[in-house]
Amino acid sequence: MKKIAILLACATALALPFTATAQDAEGTTKKDAYRFVVVPKVVHPWFDKVNEGAQAAAAAIKAQTGSDVEVIYSAPQAADVVQQNQIIDSALATQPDGLALDLLDPSGNRASLEEAQNQKIPLVIFDSVPPEGMAIPYIGSDFCEQAKIAARRLVEVLGGEGEVAIMQGVPTAPNHSIRAECHRQVFAEHPGIKVVAEGIDNDSIETAQQQAAAIMQANPNLKGWVASDAAGPIGIGQAIVEAGKQGKVTLVGLDNLPEMLDMIREGVADSSSASQPELQGYWSVMLLWAQATGAKVPGYLDTGNAFLTKENVGG
Amino acid sequence: MQTKPLALLTRSPLAGVFVALAVIFTLSALISPYFLTPYNLSVIARGLAFVGLITIAQSMLMVLGELDLSLGVIGGFCGVISGILMVRLGVEPYSAMLLAVLLGAALGLVNGLLVTMLRLHSLVLTIGTAGIFGGANLVLTRGVAITGIPKDVQYLGRGDVLGMPVPFVIMLMALAVATFVMLKTPFGRYMYAIGNNQAGARMLGIKVDKVRLLVFVVAGAIAALAGVLMVARLGTAQPSIGETWVLAPIAASVIGGVATTGGVGSPIGAIFGAGIIAIIENIIVLFGVSPYWQGIVSGAIVVLAISFDAISRRYLRRDA
C-alpha cells in the first residue's frame, strides 16, 4: 500500500510540471467571445477596405474556433489627432480585447497608447509605425519601397527628364511623410528630373484636386505627378482631366481605390503602386486575437505592395 | 401649489438644458455598462475641457451679439507658438505658455479693434482672420508637428488633481470666473445690455466699444489657453489643433440657451450644452456606432436635446 502511495505521489509530481506547462503555453488561452476595435486615421474608402479585411478575419476566427468575434470600426470624421485620441480613449473605456490603430501622429497619439498599455489592452498598429521607443506590433507594407516603385516608374516613363510634382498626404502622418521623402530620394538620383512643386492634400480628394490644379497652372511645363496617400492621385487625376492635360502629364498613383483603378483603365493614370489594405485589416485582427490568446506575435508584419497597370487591373 | 425648489428650477433659464443633460447622462449610464466607470468619466471630462474653454469664450461673445469663428484657429496657432518657443527657442516652458496666452489676447485685440473701429461684422471678419492665423500656422510649421514638448508641462494636459483631469479643473475655474463676472458685476450687466440693445446701451453711457474690445481680448486669451493645454495633453504642438473647435462651441452655446442675437444666456448653460455634445461623442464610440451613421445619430440627439429643452421649458412654465 505504501509503495502504491509513493508511486502515486511520484506520478503526480512528474505530471504537475506538464499540467502547468499545458495551461501556461503561449496561445492557449481561450475565450468564448472577443471584441476588437479598429480605429483608422479618418473616414475614407481605403480604410473601408481595411475594415473589410478585419471583418473577414473575425469571420475566419469564428469559423475555425467557434468563438464569437466582434470587430467595431470607429473612424474619426476628420484627420485630426485630437478627435482620434478622443475615440481611442472612449474605446479603451469599453475594455476591448484588442485595439488596432492607424496613427495620425505617433507623438500626438502617444498618451492614448500609453494608457492602453497601462490597461494591458493588446495593440496593433497598421499602415503606420509605432511612436519611438514603444514596443507595439505593426503591420504595413514597406512605405518607402512603395513610393520608390511609383517614383522610379515616373522617371522611366518620362525618360529621365522633366519637371515633376509630389503630392504629400497628411504631413504629420508617418507613412505619408516617409513616402514623400522616398519620392524625393528617387528624383534626386536623376539630374534630369526637377521637383518644381509639392502640395499637401491632407488625405482629401477635393483638396488634392484644388492643389494639383493650382500647381499645374503655376507650372505649365509640369510633366508628371506622384502622390503619398490614396486620396492624392484621385484628386490629381481629376485635375489633369479638367485641365485637358491627359496624355501630356503622367500620373503614377498610389493604392488601389476603385477610382484609382478606373483612372488606370481610362488612361488618366499610367499605373499605381498599391499597398493592400484588406490584408492589413485581416492581419491586424489576427495579431490582436493571437495576443489575446497569450501568443507572442512578430514585431513587424509586411503585407507587401502590388504594382498595378492597365494590363493587370482587369476590365 | 408648487414647492419652492421646483419653482426655482422652472424660473431658471438653465432648467431645460440641465434636464436634457441629465436625461442623456442617465440613459447613457443605463444602456452602457462602461459609461459610469471612473476612466470613462475622466475621458469625457478631459475632452470637454478643451471644447469647454472655447465654448466659454464663444458664449461671452455671443451674449454681446458677436461671433468669433477664429477662436479655434487662435487656439491652434498659439499652441504651435508655445511649442516653437519652448522647443526651438529654448524659452522656459511655463513662460512660453504664458507668452502664447498673451499672444492669444493680442489676436483677440486685433479682432476686437477691427470689429469696433471699422464697424465690421464679427462673423465675416473672423472668417478672414481665421484664414490669416491658420495660414500663419501652416507657414511656421509646414504642417509638421513640433515634438519634444518638455515633460514638466505635460502634467497640465495629462495629469489629475482631486481625481479630475487638470484641464477640466482649469476649465471649471475659467467658468467660475466668467460666470461671476457676467452675472455679478457691472461689467457683466453692461455685456447683457449691449447684447440686448447696443444703441440703447450707448445712450445709457456704457462704453460699448471698450466692453466689446475687452471681451474679444479675453476670448482670445481663453482660446489660446485651450491651445496650450492641448499641446500639453498631446506632448506635441500639432498644427491641426483647433480645427474642430469652430462649430461645436457655437452649437453648445445655442443648446445651452445662449441666443445668437445677443443678450441672453450664460457660460454655464453653454457648458451644459458642451456637456451634451461631449457625452454624445463618447456614447457613439461606446455603442460602436458605424462612422457613417455617426453624423445622423449625433445630429438627431442634438435635435432631440434642443426639442426636449424647448418642450420642458414650456411645460414647466405652464406648470409654474
XYZ file of C-alpha atoms in Angstrom:
635
model
C 0.000 0.000 0.000
C 2.856 2.300 0.991
C 4.595 1.545 -2.306
C 1.453 2.402 -4.261
C 1.141 5.680 -2.382
C 4.792 6.539 -3.129
C 4.303 5.647 -6.805
C 1.180 7.796 -6.977
C 2.990 10.696 -5.322
C 5.897 10.355 -7.792
C 3.490 10.160 -10.746
C 1.656 13.261 -9.533
C 4.928 15.106 -9.012
C 6.066 14.197 -12.523
C 2.712 15.118 -14.072
C 2.461 18.520 -12.372
C 5.048 20.332 -14.460
C 3.402 19.023 -17.652
C -0.026 20.206 -16.499
C 1.371 23.583 -15.607
C 3.117 23.781 -18.956
C -0.066 22.975 -20.849
C -2.009 25.665 -19.011
C 0.674 28.332 -19.450
C 1.565 27.512 -23.043
C 1.513 30.521 -25.336
C -1.612 30.947 -27.399
C -3.738 28.523 -25.391
C -5.921 31.000 -23.506
C -9.411 30.726 -24.938
C -12.453 32.967 -24.631
C -15.971 32.443 -25.914
C -16.175 35.974 -27.265
C -13.718 38.618 -28.420
C -14.327 42.275 -29.156
C -11.749 44.193 -31.133
C -11.839 47.879 -32.065
C -10.315 49.236 -35.280
C -9.573 52.978 -35.375
C -8.323 54.289 -38.741
C -6.987 57.768 -39.489
C -10.278 59.065 -40.876
C -13.483 58.035 -42.646
C -12.064 57.049 -46.033
C -12.628 54.367 -48.691
C -9.102 52.981 -48.205
C -9.965 52.249 -44.588
C -13.254 50.655 -45.636
C -11.073 48.038 -47.319
C -9.117 47.652 -44.067
C -12.449 47.118 -42.301
C -13.478 44.521 -44.885
C -10.268 42.606 -44.170
C -10.808 42.944 -40.405
C -14.372 41.595 -40.667
C -13.118 38.698 -42.834
C -10.586 37.807 -40.139
C -13.329 37.896 -37.496
C -15.426 35.522 -39.584
C -12.436 33.230 -40.109
C -11.639 33.033 -36.385
C -15.274 32.330 -35.584
C -15.457 29.600 -38.221
C -12.284 27.937 -37.001
C -12.695 28.264 -33.230
C -16.396 28.784 -32.582
C -15.677 31.928 -30.544
C -17.779 34.991 -31.266
C -15.619 37.762 -32.697
C -16.918 41.301 -32.990
C -14.923 43.943 -34.836
C -16.045 47.503 -34.136
C -14.876 50.027 -36.689
C -14.728 53.531 -35.244
C -13.359 56.240 -37.517
C -12.707 59.954 -36.866
C -14.796 62.210 -39.100
C -11.714 64.364 -39.783
C -7.995 63.526 -39.954
C -7.474 65.233 -36.604
C -5.275 63.690 -33.927
C -7.319 65.312 -31.144
C -10.500 63.671 -32.414
C -8.697 60.369 -32.973
C -7.362 60.360 -29.404
C -10.865 61.042 -28.099
C -12.111 57.963 -29.979
C -9.209 55.822 -28.755
C -9.785 56.921 -25.145
C -13.516 56.237 -25.369
C -12.832 52.843 -26.970
C -10.446 51.969 -24.120
C -13.263 52.643 -21.663
C -15.127 49.658 -23.172
C -12.175 47.370 -22.272
C -11.869 45.679 -25.662
C -9.794 42.542 -26.204
C -7.601 44.490 -28.589
C -7.211 47.760 -30.424
C -5.904 48.174 -33.985
C -4.907 51.706 -34.930
C -3.593 53.692 -37.828
C -1.801 56.571 -36.146
C -2.284 60.108 -37.385
C 0.784 61.230 -35.496
C 2.776 58.801 -33.339
C 3.957 61.501 -30.941
C 0.492 63.033 -30.668
C -1.087 59.606 -30.107
C 1.491 58.532 -27.522
C -0.524 59.427 -24.395
C -3.505 57.336 -25.527
C -1.277 54.407 -26.480
C 0.453 54.532 -23.097
C -2.959 54.446 -21.433
C -3.851 51.333 -23.473
C -0.618 49.659 -22.409
C -1.294 50.592 -18.769
C -4.660 48.874 -19.098
C -2.884 45.863 -20.681
C -5.053 46.012 -23.802
C -3.336 44.326 -26.781
C -2.419 46.775 -29.517
C -1.589 46.562 -33.197
C -0.659 49.461 -35.430
C -1.391 49.185 -39.127
C -0.356 51.371 -42.065
C 1.874 53.330 -39.721
C 4.795 52.975 -37.325
C 4.731 52.970 -33.517
C 5.944 56.001 -31.555
C 9.648 55.955 -30.858
C 10.543 53.628 -28.018
C 7.141 51.931 -27.800
C 7.092 48.185 -28.447
C 3.862 47.707 -30.388
C 3.481 45.177 -33.228
C 2.844 46.916 -36.513
C 1.639 45.899 -39.920
C 2.133 47.536 -43.254
C 3.938 47.437 -46.478
C 7.353 48.992 -46.927
C 6.101 52.559 -47.405
C 9.424 53.757 -48.768
C 9.632 50.941 -51.284
C 6.027 51.585 -52.335
C 6.881 55.229 -53.047
C 10.119 54.348 -54.792
C 8.290 51.952 -57.118
C 5.991 54.827 -58.157
C 8.766 57.415 -58.478
C 11.023 55.085 -60.494
C 8.133 54.313 -62.817
C 7.524 58.030 -63.388
C 11.225 58.597 -64.122
C 11.126 55.685 -66.561
C 8.003 56.950 -68.387
C 9.476 60.471 -68.629
C 12.746 59.089 -69.962
C 14.657 60.561 -67.028
C 13.834 64.177 -67.867
C 11.208 66.730 -66.939
C 9.507 68.743 -64.235
C 7.575 66.745 -61.672
C 5.481 67.426 -58.569
C 4.849 65.491 -55.366
C 1.544 65.470 -53.531
C 2.007 64.940 -49.806
C -0.837 63.476 -47.792
C -1.135 64.418 -44.113
C 2.353 65.786 -43.405
C 2.326 64.550 -39.804
C 1.299 61.007 -40.764
C 4.464 58.903 -40.788
C 3.537 56.667 -43.733
C 2.707 59.725 -45.854
C 5.853 61.615 -44.900
C 8.027 58.511 -45.479
C 6.567 58.122 -48.974
C 7.084 61.801 -49.805
C 10.691 61.622 -48.647
C 11.346 58.459 -50.673
C 9.865 60.086 -53.783
C 12.357 62.930 -53.279
C 15.239 60.463 -52.865
C 14.480 58.759 -56.199
C 14.113 62.066 -58.052
C 17.357 63.341 -56.528
C 19.168 60.396 -58.130
C 18.161 61.653 -61.591
C 19.665 65.007 -62.572
C 17.198 65.404 -65.438
C 14.238 65.310 -63.077
C 13.320 68.540 -61.327
C 10.777 68.655 -58.470
C 9.116 72.013 -59.092
C 6.271 71.826 -56.572
C 4.854 69.934 -53.619
C 1.237 70.039 -52.475
C -0.467 68.927 -49.267
C -3.852 67.217 -49.656
C -4.486 66.103 -46.050
C -5.900 62.856 -47.413
C -8.746 64.700 -49.136
C -9.589 64.140 -52.794
C -11.098 67.632 -53.068
C -8.008 69.297 -51.591
C -5.757 67.215 -53.839
C -7.744 68.330 -56.871
C -7.511 72.011 -55.878
C -3.794 71.781 -55.091
C -2.993 69.893 -58.277
C -4.977 72.343 -60.435
C -3.138 75.312 -58.916
C 0.269 73.660 -59.225
C -0.319 72.797 -62.882
C -1.422 76.391 -63.549
C 1.738 77.715 -61.943
C 3.988 75.164 -63.693
C 2.864 74.792 -67.319
C 5.856 72.560 -68.127
C 4.983 70.017 -65.468
C 5.324 66.511 -66.880
C 4.466 64.179 -64.042
C 2.927 63.514 -60.638
C 3.382 61.130 -57.757
C 1.346 61.065 -54.546
C 1.841 60.000 -50.950
C -1.633 58.843 -49.976
C -4.648 57.154 -51.555
C -6.738 60.328 -51.963
C -3.963 62.297 -53.665
C -3.794 60.557 -57.061
C -7.592 60.613 -57.438
C -7.680 64.388 -56.976
C -4.657 64.816 -59.242
C -6.317 62.693 -61.919
C -9.458 64.863 -61.764
C -7.323 67.996 -62.096
C -5.468 66.527 -65.085
C -8.743 65.734 -66.852
C -10.237 69.158 -66.049
C -7.114 70.919 -67.317
C -7.221 68.865 -70.537
C -3.718 67.557 -69.833
C -4.442 63.870 -70.205
C -1.566 62.335 -72.157
C 0.591 65.401 -71.506
C 1.024 64.934 -67.743
C 1.839 61.465 -66.426
C 0.342 60.308 -63.161
C 1.727 57.338 -61.284
C -0.733 56.766 -58.490
C -0.829 55.089 -55.149
C -3.019 52.335 -53.729
C -5.989 50.551 -55.215
C -9.179 52.501 -54.566
C -11.867 51.898 -57.238
C -11.394 55.443 -58.660
C -7.664 54.789 -58.993
C -8.296 51.565 -60.882
C -10.803 53.348 -63.164
C -8.235 56.039 -63.948
C -5.695 53.395 -64.922
C -8.274 51.692 -67.170
C -9.216 55.032 -68.763
C -5.588 56.031 -69.293
C -5.725 59.070 -66.983
C -3.124 57.398 -64.775
C -0.229 55.300 -66.029
C -0.135 52.912 -63.081
C -0.280 52.648 -59.300
C 1.929 51.316 -56.548
C -0.565 49.773 -54.158
C -0.448 48.677 -50.570
C -3.013 46.045 -49.652
C -5.493 47.430 -47.108
C -7.620 44.271 -46.898
C -4.551 42.285 -45.821
C -3.612 44.948 -43.272
C -7.077 44.763 -41.701
C -7.120 40.960 -41.800
C -3.765 40.537 -40.118
C -4.435 43.320 -37.624
C -7.313 41.292 -36.204
C -5.320 38.071 -36.408
C -2.451 39.607 -34.425
C -4.852 41.064 -31.846
C -6.542 37.700 -31.444
C -3.176 35.953 -31.154
C -2.146 38.400 -28.417
C -5.478 37.893 -26.628
C -4.800 34.141 -26.571
C -1.438 34.798 -24.970
C 0.633 34.090 -28.072
C 3.718 36.058 -28.977
C 3.463 37.946 -32.249
C 6.055 39.364 -34.647
C 7.120 42.960 -34.146
C 6.501 43.732 -37.817
C 4.408 42.077 -40.482
C 4.881 43.085 -44.116
C 1.748 42.798 -46.257
C 3.636 43.757 -49.410
C 2.951 46.047 -52.368
C 1.399 45.425 -55.745
C 2.205 47.302 -58.959
C -0.979 47.927 -60.938
C -1.082 48.713 -64.646
C -3.693 48.600 -67.398
C -2.569 45.042 -68.090
C -3.299 43.641 -64.640
C -6.164 45.704 -63.185
C -8.769 43.896 -65.245
C -11.831 45.244 -67.016
C -49.386 74.586 -5.177
C -45.792 74.276 -6.209
C -42.788 73.582 -3.986
C -40.110 76.244 -3.763
C -37.195 74.294 -5.309
C -39.343 73.381 -8.310
C -40.412 76.980 -8.660
C -36.758 77.976 -8.639
C -35.990 75.338 -11.239
C -38.778 76.453 -13.533
C -37.692 80.070 -13.321
C -34.115 79.168 -14.234
C -33.337 79.511 -17.926
C -30.962 76.577 -17.445
C -33.751 74.187 -16.443
C -34.370 72.773 -19.916
C -30.765 72.139 -20.892
C -29.968 70.775 -17.443
C -32.834 68.293 -17.669
C -31.756 67.335 -21.218
C -28.193 66.767 -19.981
C -29.442 64.737 -17.019
C -31.651 62.586 -19.265
C -28.837 61.870 -21.737
C -26.442 61.130 -18.867
C -28.899 58.775 -17.156
C -29.839 56.962 -20.362
C -26.166 56.510 -21.270
C -25.453 55.127 -17.793
C -28.386 52.716 -18.038
C -27.581 51.490 -21.537
C -23.787 51.194 -21.408
C -22.029 49.359 -18.563
C -18.862 51.279 -19.372
C -20.305 54.783 -19.206
C -20.072 55.370 -15.452
C -16.592 53.923 -14.979
C -14.155 56.442 -13.475
C -11.892 56.108 -16.512
C -14.688 56.857 -18.970
C -15.911 59.835 -16.949
C -12.369 61.214 -16.945
C -12.215 60.701 -20.745
C -15.410 62.751 -21.132
C -14.202 65.428 -18.706
C -10.826 65.768 -20.428
C -12.434 66.059 -23.855
C -14.973 68.552 -22.562
C -12.266 70.724 -21.027
C -10.781 71.942 -24.312
C -14.013 72.500 -26.244
C -15.460 73.851 -22.996
C -12.871 76.627 -22.794
C -13.648 77.726 -26.349
C -17.359 77.451 -25.533
C -16.955 79.803 -22.558
C -15.157 82.314 -24.786
C -17.690 81.987 -27.597
C -20.693 82.267 -25.260
C -19.291 85.510 -23.790
C -19.048 86.952 -27.290
C -22.492 85.654 -28.222
C -24.035 87.395 -25.211
C -22.587 90.589 -26.728
C -24.179 89.682 -30.042
C -20.830 88.780 -31.629
C -19.459 85.553 -33.133
C -15.765 84.752 -33.453
C -15.013 81.965 -35.925
C -11.272 82.349 -35.403
C -11.204 81.148 -31.771
C -10.288 77.552 -32.659
C -7.574 78.721 -35.035
C -6.224 81.117 -32.377
C -6.039 78.116 -30.036
C -4.120 76.067 -32.604
C -1.816 78.914 -33.614
C -0.960 79.863 -30.030
C -0.410 76.203 -29.169
C 2.088 75.941 -32.007
C 3.770 79.182 -30.932
C 4.147 77.841 -27.392
C 5.764 74.725 -28.887
C 8.142 76.783 -31.028
C 9.083 78.951 -28.042
C 9.837 76.078 -25.706
C 11.366 73.593 -28.166
C 13.107 75.656 -30.838
C 13.900 78.825 -28.910
C 14.554 77.267 -25.516
C 12.174 79.524 -23.612
C 11.276 78.253 -20.142
C 8.132 76.113 -20.754
C 5.701 77.883 -18.413
C 6.867 81.278 -19.668
C 6.361 80.037 -23.218
C 2.799 79.037 -22.390
C 2.128 82.395 -20.763
C 3.523 84.220 -23.793
C 1.300 82.149 -26.052
C -1.759 83.069 -23.976
C -0.749 86.730 -24.229
C -0.444 86.282 -27.978
C -3.995 84.902 -27.967
C -5.125 88.054 -26.152
C -3.308 90.146 -28.759
C -5.013 88.294 -31.619
C -8.339 88.828 -29.855
C -7.430 92.505 -29.637
C -6.834 92.587 -33.402
C -10.283 91.069 -33.985
C -11.851 93.449 -31.486
C -10.190 96.559 -32.937
C -11.249 95.678 -36.480
C -14.820 94.986 -35.330
C -15.195 98.130 -33.231
C -13.139 100.667 -35.181
C -14.120 99.662 -38.702
C -17.648 98.608 -37.672
C -17.147 95.239 -39.335
C -19.427 92.279 -38.697
C -17.539 89.949 -36.380
C -18.772 86.798 -38.123
C -17.493 87.915 -41.518
C -14.306 89.474 -40.184
C -13.276 86.400 -38.220
C -13.721 84.162 -41.261
C -10.918 86.258 -42.727
C -8.734 86.431 -39.648
C -9.172 82.670 -39.128
C -7.658 82.246 -42.585
C -4.743 84.520 -41.693
C -3.990 82.911 -38.312
C -4.433 79.412 -39.723
C -2.240 80.256 -42.710
C 0.469 81.637 -40.433
C 0.298 78.387 -38.507
C 0.969 76.404 -41.686
C 3.752 78.755 -42.798
C 5.534 78.305 -39.462
C 5.097 74.546 -39.204
C 4.715 73.497 -42.851
C 2.047 71.188 -41.481
C 4.517 69.250 -39.352
C 4.019 68.884 -35.602
C 6.605 70.251 -33.175
C 7.716 67.394 -30.971
C 9.776 67.329 -27.788
C 7.431 69.314 -25.529
C 9.036 69.144 -22.054
C 7.548 66.524 -19.752
C 7.111 69.081 -16.909
C 4.305 70.900 -18.679
C 2.607 67.746 -19.956
C 1.096 67.413 -16.477
C -1.163 70.333 -17.341
C -2.761 68.287 -20.107
C -2.433 64.723 -18.867
C -2.389 64.982 -15.079
C -5.157 64.738 -12.498
C -5.933 66.885 -9.490
C -8.537 65.937 -6.886
C -9.402 62.959 -9.075
C -10.245 65.190 -12.032
C -8.225 65.911 -15.191
C -6.191 69.109 -14.772
C -7.571 70.752 -17.978
C -11.101 70.102 -16.705
C -10.305 71.810 -13.387
C -8.821 74.768 -15.272
C -11.966 74.935 -17.420
C -14.148 74.915 -14.285
C -12.078 77.774 -12.837
C -12.466 79.772 -16.053
C -16.192 79.035 -15.983
C -16.489 80.220 -12.390
C -14.690 83.493 -13.141
C -16.650 84.135 -16.355
C -19.960 83.385 -14.632
C -19.141 85.614 -11.672
C -18.113 88.499 -13.912
C -21.129 88.153 -16.175
C -23.781 87.654 -13.521
C -22.453 89.544 -10.508
C -20.525 92.576 -11.748
C -21.459 95.835 -13.518
C -19.220 94.780 -16.404
C -21.376 91.683 -16.902
C -24.533 93.753 -16.827
C -23.016 96.021 -19.483
C -22.405 92.919 -21.632
C -26.068 91.890 -21.457
C -27.198 95.483 -22.054
C -25.014 95.747 -25.168
C -26.222 92.368 -26.410
C -29.837 93.366 -25.919
C -29.636 96.787 -27.467
C -26.311 98.281 -28.477
C -27.729 101.721 -29.313
C -29.650 101.807 -26.036
C -26.532 100.818 -24.098
C -24.640 103.695 -25.717
C -27.385 106.109 -24.702
C -27.091 104.842 -21.131
C -23.459 105.896 -21.174
C -21.953 102.435 -21.356
C -18.590 102.445 -23.134
C -19.815 99.902 -25.624
C -16.681 99.575 -27.758
C -14.391 99.243 -24.739
C -16.532 96.423 -23.349
C -16.653 94.656 -26.711
C -12.899 95.069 -27.183
C -12.151 93.660 -23.761
C -14.376 90.623 -24.311
C -12.619 89.897 -27.632
C -9.267 90.106 -25.815
C -10.399 87.765 -23.032
C -11.919 85.345 -25.555
C -8.625 85.254 -27.483
C -6.691 84.548 -24.291
C -9.062 81.732 -23.283
C -8.801 80.196 -26.768
C -5.004 80.343 -26.524
C -5.191 78.706 -23.098
C -7.159 75.827 -24.656
C -4.483 75.536 -27.354
C -1.504 75.405 -24.994
C -3.297 72.922 -22.733
C -3.901 70.713 -25.755
C -0.188 70.914 -26.582
C 0.483 69.734 -23.022
C -2.083 66.969 -23.486
C -0.635 65.675 -26.767
C 3.010 66.255 -25.922
C 3.379 67.795 -29.375
C 2.305 71.075 -30.929
C 0.025 69.922 -33.731
C -0.859 72.435 -36.434
C -4.283 70.770 -36.641
C -5.218 71.755 -33.061
C -8.421 73.774 -33.026
C -9.683 72.669 -36.443
C -12.682 71.001 -34.800
C -13.286 73.787 -32.288
C -15.318 76.018 -34.580
C -18.890 74.760 -34.809
C -19.147 72.659 -31.634
C -18.773 75.637 -29.227
C -21.404 77.619 -31.149
C -23.750 74.610 -31.162
C -23.054 74.037 -27.456
C -23.840 77.664 -26.650
C -27.103 77.568 -28.612
C -28.108 74.266 -26.985
C -27.269 75.882 -23.647
C -29.661 78.752 -24.256
C -27.286 81.457 -25.498
C -29.022 83.469 -28.211
C -27.012 84.179 -31.355
C -28.669 87.605 -31.408
C -27.145 88.547 -28.045
C -28.284 89.500 -24.581
C -29.459 86.059 -23.495
C -27.735 83.065 -21.891
C -24.702 82.363 -19.768
C -21.471 80.367 -19.938
C -22.912 77.788 -17.520
C -25.741 76.959 -19.914
C -23.223 76.798 -22.760
C -21.085 74.332 -20.786
C -24.167 72.181 -20.184
C -24.635 72.234 -23.957
C -20.974 71.286 -24.444
C -21.511 68.501 -21.915
C -24.356 67.102 -24.024
C -22.143 67.118 -27.125
C -19.232 65.522 -25.231
C -21.464 62.712 -23.947
C -22.884 62.119 -27.425
C -19.365 61.842 -28.877
C -18.458 59.386 -26.125
C -21.500 57.109 -26.323
C -21.227 56.903 -30.090
C -17.920 55.110 -29.559
C -19.120 53.125 -26.539
C -22.084 51.816 -28.550
C -19.899 51.122 -31.587
C -21.998 53.253 -33.947
C -20.778 52.956 -37.550
C -18.773 56.038 -38.593
C -21.177 56.514 -41.495
C -24.116 56.782 -39.089
C -22.369 58.977 -36.533
C -23.411 62.265 -38.114
C -27.058 61.199 -38.236
C -27.046 59.821 -34.696
C -25.268 62.793 -33.084
C -27.342 65.286 -35.093
C -30.581 63.540 -34.113
C -29.614 63.544 -30.421
C -28.798 67.271 -30.578
C -32.163 67.978 -32.248
C -33.893 65.855 -29.587
C -32.000 67.666 -26.802
C -32.973 71.101 -28.137
C -36.591 69.999 -28.634
C -36.671 68.474 -25.165
C -35.268 71.729 -23.772
C -37.939 73.789 -25.540
C -40.804 71.459 -24.600
C -39.730 71.088 -20.970
C -39.375 74.863 -20.586
C -42.843 75.409 -21.980
C -44.276 72.650 -19.780
C -42.536 73.874 -16.621
C -43.565 77.469 -17.301
C -47.193 76.430 -17.735
C -46.934 74.487 -14.502
C -45.423 77.394 -12.585
